[in-house]
Short mmCIF file of C-alpha atoms in Angstrom, two decimals:
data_model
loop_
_atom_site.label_atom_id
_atom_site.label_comp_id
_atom_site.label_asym_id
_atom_site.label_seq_id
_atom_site.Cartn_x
_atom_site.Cartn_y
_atom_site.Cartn_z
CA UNK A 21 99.19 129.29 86.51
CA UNK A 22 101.81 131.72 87.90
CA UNK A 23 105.29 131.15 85.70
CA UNK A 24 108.57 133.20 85.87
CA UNK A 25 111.37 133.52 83.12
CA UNK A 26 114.80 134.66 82.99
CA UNK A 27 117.88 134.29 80.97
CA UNK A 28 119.53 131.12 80.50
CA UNK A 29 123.17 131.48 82.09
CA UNK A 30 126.10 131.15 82.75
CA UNK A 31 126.05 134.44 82.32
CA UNK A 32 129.99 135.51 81.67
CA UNK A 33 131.63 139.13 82.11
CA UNK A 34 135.07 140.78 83.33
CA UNK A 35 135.28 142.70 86.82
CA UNK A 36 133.44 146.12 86.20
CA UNK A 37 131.12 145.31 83.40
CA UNK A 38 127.51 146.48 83.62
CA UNK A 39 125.34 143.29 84.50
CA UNK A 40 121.84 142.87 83.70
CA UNK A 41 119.80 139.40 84.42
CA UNK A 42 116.67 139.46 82.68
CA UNK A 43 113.27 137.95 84.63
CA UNK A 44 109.48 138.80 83.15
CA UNK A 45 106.57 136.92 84.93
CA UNK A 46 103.17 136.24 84.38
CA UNK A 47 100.62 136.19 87.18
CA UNK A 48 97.00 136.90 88.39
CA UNK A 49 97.05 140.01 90.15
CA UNK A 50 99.82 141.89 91.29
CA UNK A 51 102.32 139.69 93.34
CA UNK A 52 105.51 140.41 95.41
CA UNK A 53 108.57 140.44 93.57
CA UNK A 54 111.97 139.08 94.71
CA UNK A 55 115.50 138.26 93.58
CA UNK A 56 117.71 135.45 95.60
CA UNK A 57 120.88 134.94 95.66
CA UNK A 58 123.15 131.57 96.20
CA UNK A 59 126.92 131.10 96.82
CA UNK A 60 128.05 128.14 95.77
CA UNK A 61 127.44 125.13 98.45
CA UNK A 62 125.14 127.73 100.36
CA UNK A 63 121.69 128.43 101.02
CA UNK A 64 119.47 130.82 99.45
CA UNK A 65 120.14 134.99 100.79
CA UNK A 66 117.41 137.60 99.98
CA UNK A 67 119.14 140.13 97.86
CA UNK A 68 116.53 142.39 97.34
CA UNK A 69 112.26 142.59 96.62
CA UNK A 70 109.45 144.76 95.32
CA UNK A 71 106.17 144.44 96.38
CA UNK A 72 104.18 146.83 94.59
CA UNK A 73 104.31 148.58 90.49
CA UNK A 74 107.14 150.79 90.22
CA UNK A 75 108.40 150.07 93.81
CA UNK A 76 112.53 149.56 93.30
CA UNK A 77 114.21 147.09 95.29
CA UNK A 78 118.10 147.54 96.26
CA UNK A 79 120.84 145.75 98.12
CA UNK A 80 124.74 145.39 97.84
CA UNK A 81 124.19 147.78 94.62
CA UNK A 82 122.04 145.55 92.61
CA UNK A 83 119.02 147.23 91.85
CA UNK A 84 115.43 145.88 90.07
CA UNK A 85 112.06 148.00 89.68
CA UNK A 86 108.71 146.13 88.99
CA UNK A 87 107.54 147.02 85.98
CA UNK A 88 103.50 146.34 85.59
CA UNK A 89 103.27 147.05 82.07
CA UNK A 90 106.46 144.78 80.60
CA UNK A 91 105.95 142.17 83.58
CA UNK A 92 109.29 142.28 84.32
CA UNK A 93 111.88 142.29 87.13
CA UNK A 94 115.35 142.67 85.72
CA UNK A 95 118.25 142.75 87.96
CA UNK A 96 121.10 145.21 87.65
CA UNK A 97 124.32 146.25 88.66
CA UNK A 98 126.66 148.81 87.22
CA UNK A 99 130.05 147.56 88.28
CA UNK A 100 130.08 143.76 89.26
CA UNK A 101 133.08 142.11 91.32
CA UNK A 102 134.26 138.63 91.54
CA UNK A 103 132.61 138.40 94.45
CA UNK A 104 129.71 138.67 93.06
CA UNK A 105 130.02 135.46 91.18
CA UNK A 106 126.77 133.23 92.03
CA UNK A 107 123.72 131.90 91.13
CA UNK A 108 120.36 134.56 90.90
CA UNK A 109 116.92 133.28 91.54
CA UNK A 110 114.01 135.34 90.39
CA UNK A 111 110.87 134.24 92.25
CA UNK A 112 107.35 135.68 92.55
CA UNK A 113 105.31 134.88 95.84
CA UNK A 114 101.48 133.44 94.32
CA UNK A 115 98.06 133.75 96.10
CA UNK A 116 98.82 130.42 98.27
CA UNK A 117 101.95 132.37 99.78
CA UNK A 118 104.44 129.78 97.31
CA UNK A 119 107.38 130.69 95.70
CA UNK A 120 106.89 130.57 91.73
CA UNK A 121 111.10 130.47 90.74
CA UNK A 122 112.55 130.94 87.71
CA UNK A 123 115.24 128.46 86.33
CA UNK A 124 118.07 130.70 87.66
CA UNK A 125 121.01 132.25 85.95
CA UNK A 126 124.72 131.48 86.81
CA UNK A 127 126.91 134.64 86.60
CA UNK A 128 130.78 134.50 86.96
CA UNK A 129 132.74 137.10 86.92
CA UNK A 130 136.50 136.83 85.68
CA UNK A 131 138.86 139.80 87.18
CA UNK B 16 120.67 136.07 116.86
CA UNK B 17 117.75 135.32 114.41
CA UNK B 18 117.18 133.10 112.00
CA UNK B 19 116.38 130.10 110.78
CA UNK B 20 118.96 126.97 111.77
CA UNK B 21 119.20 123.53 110.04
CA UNK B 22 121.08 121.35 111.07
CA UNK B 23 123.08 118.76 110.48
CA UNK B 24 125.26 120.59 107.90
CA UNK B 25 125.89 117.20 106.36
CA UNK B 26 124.54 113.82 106.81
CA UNK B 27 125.35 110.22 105.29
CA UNK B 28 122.78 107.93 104.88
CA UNK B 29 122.27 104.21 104.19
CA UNK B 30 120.28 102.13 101.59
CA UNK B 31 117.01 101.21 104.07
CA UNK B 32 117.73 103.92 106.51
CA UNK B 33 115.64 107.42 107.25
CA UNK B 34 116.98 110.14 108.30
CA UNK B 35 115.84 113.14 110.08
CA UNK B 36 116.71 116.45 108.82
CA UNK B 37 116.43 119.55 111.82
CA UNK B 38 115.08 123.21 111.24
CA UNK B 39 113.99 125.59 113.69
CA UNK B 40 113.61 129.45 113.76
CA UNK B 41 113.48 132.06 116.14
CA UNK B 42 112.06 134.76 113.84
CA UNK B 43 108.21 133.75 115.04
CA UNK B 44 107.16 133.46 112.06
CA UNK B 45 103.84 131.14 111.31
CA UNK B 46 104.78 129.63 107.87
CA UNK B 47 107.61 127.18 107.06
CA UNK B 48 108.90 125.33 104.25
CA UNK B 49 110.85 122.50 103.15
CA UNK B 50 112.34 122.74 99.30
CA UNK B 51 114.63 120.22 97.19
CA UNK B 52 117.69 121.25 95.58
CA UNK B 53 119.27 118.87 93.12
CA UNK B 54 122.85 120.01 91.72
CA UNK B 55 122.99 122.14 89.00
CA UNK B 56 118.86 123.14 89.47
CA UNK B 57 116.30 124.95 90.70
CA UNK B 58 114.44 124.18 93.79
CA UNK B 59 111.20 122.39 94.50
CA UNK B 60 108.96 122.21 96.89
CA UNK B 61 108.42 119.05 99.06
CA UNK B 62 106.15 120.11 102.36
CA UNK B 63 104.81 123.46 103.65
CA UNK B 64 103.18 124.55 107.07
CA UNK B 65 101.26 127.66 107.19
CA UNK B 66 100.64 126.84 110.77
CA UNK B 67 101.26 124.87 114.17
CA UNK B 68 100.12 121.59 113.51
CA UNK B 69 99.24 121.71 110.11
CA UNK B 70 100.86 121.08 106.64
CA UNK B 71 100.21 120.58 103.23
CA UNK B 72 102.37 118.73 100.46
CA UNK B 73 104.59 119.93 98.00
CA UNK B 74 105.13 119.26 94.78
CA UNK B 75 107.84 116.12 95.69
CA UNK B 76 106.23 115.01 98.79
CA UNK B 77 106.74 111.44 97.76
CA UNK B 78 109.06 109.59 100.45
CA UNK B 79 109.12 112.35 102.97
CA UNK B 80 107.55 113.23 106.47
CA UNK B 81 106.87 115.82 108.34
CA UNK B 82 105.52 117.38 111.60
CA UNK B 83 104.65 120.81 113.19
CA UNK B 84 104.34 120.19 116.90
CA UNK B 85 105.86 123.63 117.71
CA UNK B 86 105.95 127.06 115.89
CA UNK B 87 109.66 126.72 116.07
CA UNK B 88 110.31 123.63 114.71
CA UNK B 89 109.49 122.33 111.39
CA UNK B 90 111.80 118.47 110.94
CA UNK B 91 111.70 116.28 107.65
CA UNK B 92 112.04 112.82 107.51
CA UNK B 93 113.63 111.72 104.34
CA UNK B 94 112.02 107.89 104.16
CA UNK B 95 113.59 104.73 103.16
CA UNK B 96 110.49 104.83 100.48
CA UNK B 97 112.61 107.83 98.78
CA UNK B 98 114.57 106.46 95.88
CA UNK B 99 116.93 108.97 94.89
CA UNK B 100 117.59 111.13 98.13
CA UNK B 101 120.72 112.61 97.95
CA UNK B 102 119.91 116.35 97.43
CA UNK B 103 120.08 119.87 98.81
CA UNK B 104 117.47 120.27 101.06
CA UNK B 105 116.92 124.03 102.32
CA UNK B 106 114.22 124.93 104.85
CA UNK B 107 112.35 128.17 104.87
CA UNK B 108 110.15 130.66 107.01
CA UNK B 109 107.89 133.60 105.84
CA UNK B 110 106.73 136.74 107.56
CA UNK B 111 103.00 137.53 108.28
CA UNK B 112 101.28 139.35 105.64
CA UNK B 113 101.54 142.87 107.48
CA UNK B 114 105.23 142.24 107.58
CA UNK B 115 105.70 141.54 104.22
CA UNK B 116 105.57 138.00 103.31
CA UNK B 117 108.74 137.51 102.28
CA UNK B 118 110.18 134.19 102.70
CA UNK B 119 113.95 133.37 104.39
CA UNK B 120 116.00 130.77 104.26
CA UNK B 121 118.30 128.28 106.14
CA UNK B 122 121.99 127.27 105.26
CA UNK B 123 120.73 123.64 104.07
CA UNK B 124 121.58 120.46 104.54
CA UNK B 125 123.18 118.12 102.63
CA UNK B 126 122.35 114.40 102.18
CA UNK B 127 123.77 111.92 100.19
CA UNK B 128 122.83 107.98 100.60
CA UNK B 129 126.68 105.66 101.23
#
């Protein structure tokens, strides 16, 4: 079946740093690709999606391009705040219309 | 404004008791969803609805209810038959497939058995 990856957190780097959050997938055809994001105690936000090869999805200046050929969906950002401090979600939406989520990666910024 | 509201924020239940846990949207959207969120994890998936008055189980369905009597509304009952209830619980809607199918989510709710 449908399965996604990405890097085991927490994930730990100063105010400014260069963040990437690694996510590859494996699926039957070509399925929408999205990143969530959740504060803690919150729900889940949308933070940004893809839906097709080489489409680029971007939001609050975190940026990830589906990539066909490595099956992947990394999330980046070039200057991360506190703020940004949070739990990502990289999910891929199957044939049935379900959410296939990766394990999740805890970042925390320190300023 | 739009979105999807569950409600109560947080809720205390007793040994023997169920408990009903609200979620309704306004974003007319056809497919809802009820996930699991234990601390510290990922989520999983207890019921879904792809329409009015019809659903399908989740992965967890185990000890849980629901119903789909309006578009709107899409309640879980968390059972007395559910052992270990206190959880997360986060309730979701998707767009139609010309809008883009992605899914949304509530604020959750959280339980926790006294």
């Amino acid at each position: 079946g449908d399965s996604v990856t990405q890097m085991e957190g927490p994930v730990t780097l100063s105010e400014e740093a260069f963040l990437t959050i690694n996510c590859t997938y494996t699926a039957t055809g070509y399925p929408s690709l999205f990143w969530y994001v959740q504060y803690p105690g919150e729900g889940l936000q949308l933070l940004l999606k893809a839906t097709k090869a080489d489409d680029k999805g971007s939001n609050k200046g975190f940026e990830a391009t589906y990539r066909k050929e490595t099956t992947s969906f990394h999330l980046e950002k070039g200057s991360v705040q506190v703020s940004d401090s949070a739990v990502y979600f990289c999910a891929l939406l199957d044939s049935n219309y379900q959410l296939i989520w990766g394990a999740g990666t805890k970042l925390i910024i320190k300023p | 404004d739009g979105g999807i509201t569950q409600s109560p924020k947080y809720l205390f239940r007793k040994e023997g008791q169920n408990v009903t846990l609200s979620c309704e949207q306004n974003l007319n959207h056809d497919a809802m969803y009820w996930y699991r969120q234990d601390p510290g994890q990922g989520l999983r998936l207890i019921y879904y609805s792809q329409i009015v008055n019809d659903f399908q189980k989740g992965d967890i369905a185990e000890g849980y209810s629901v119903s789909r009597e309006k578009k709107e509304s899409f309640p879980l009952t968390v059972t007395s038959a559910q052992k270990n209830p206190t959880a997360f619980y986060l309730c979701a809607s998707r767009q139609g497939v010309r809008s883009g199918n992605t899914i949304y989510f509530g604020e959750g709710s959280w339980l926790t058995v006294v």
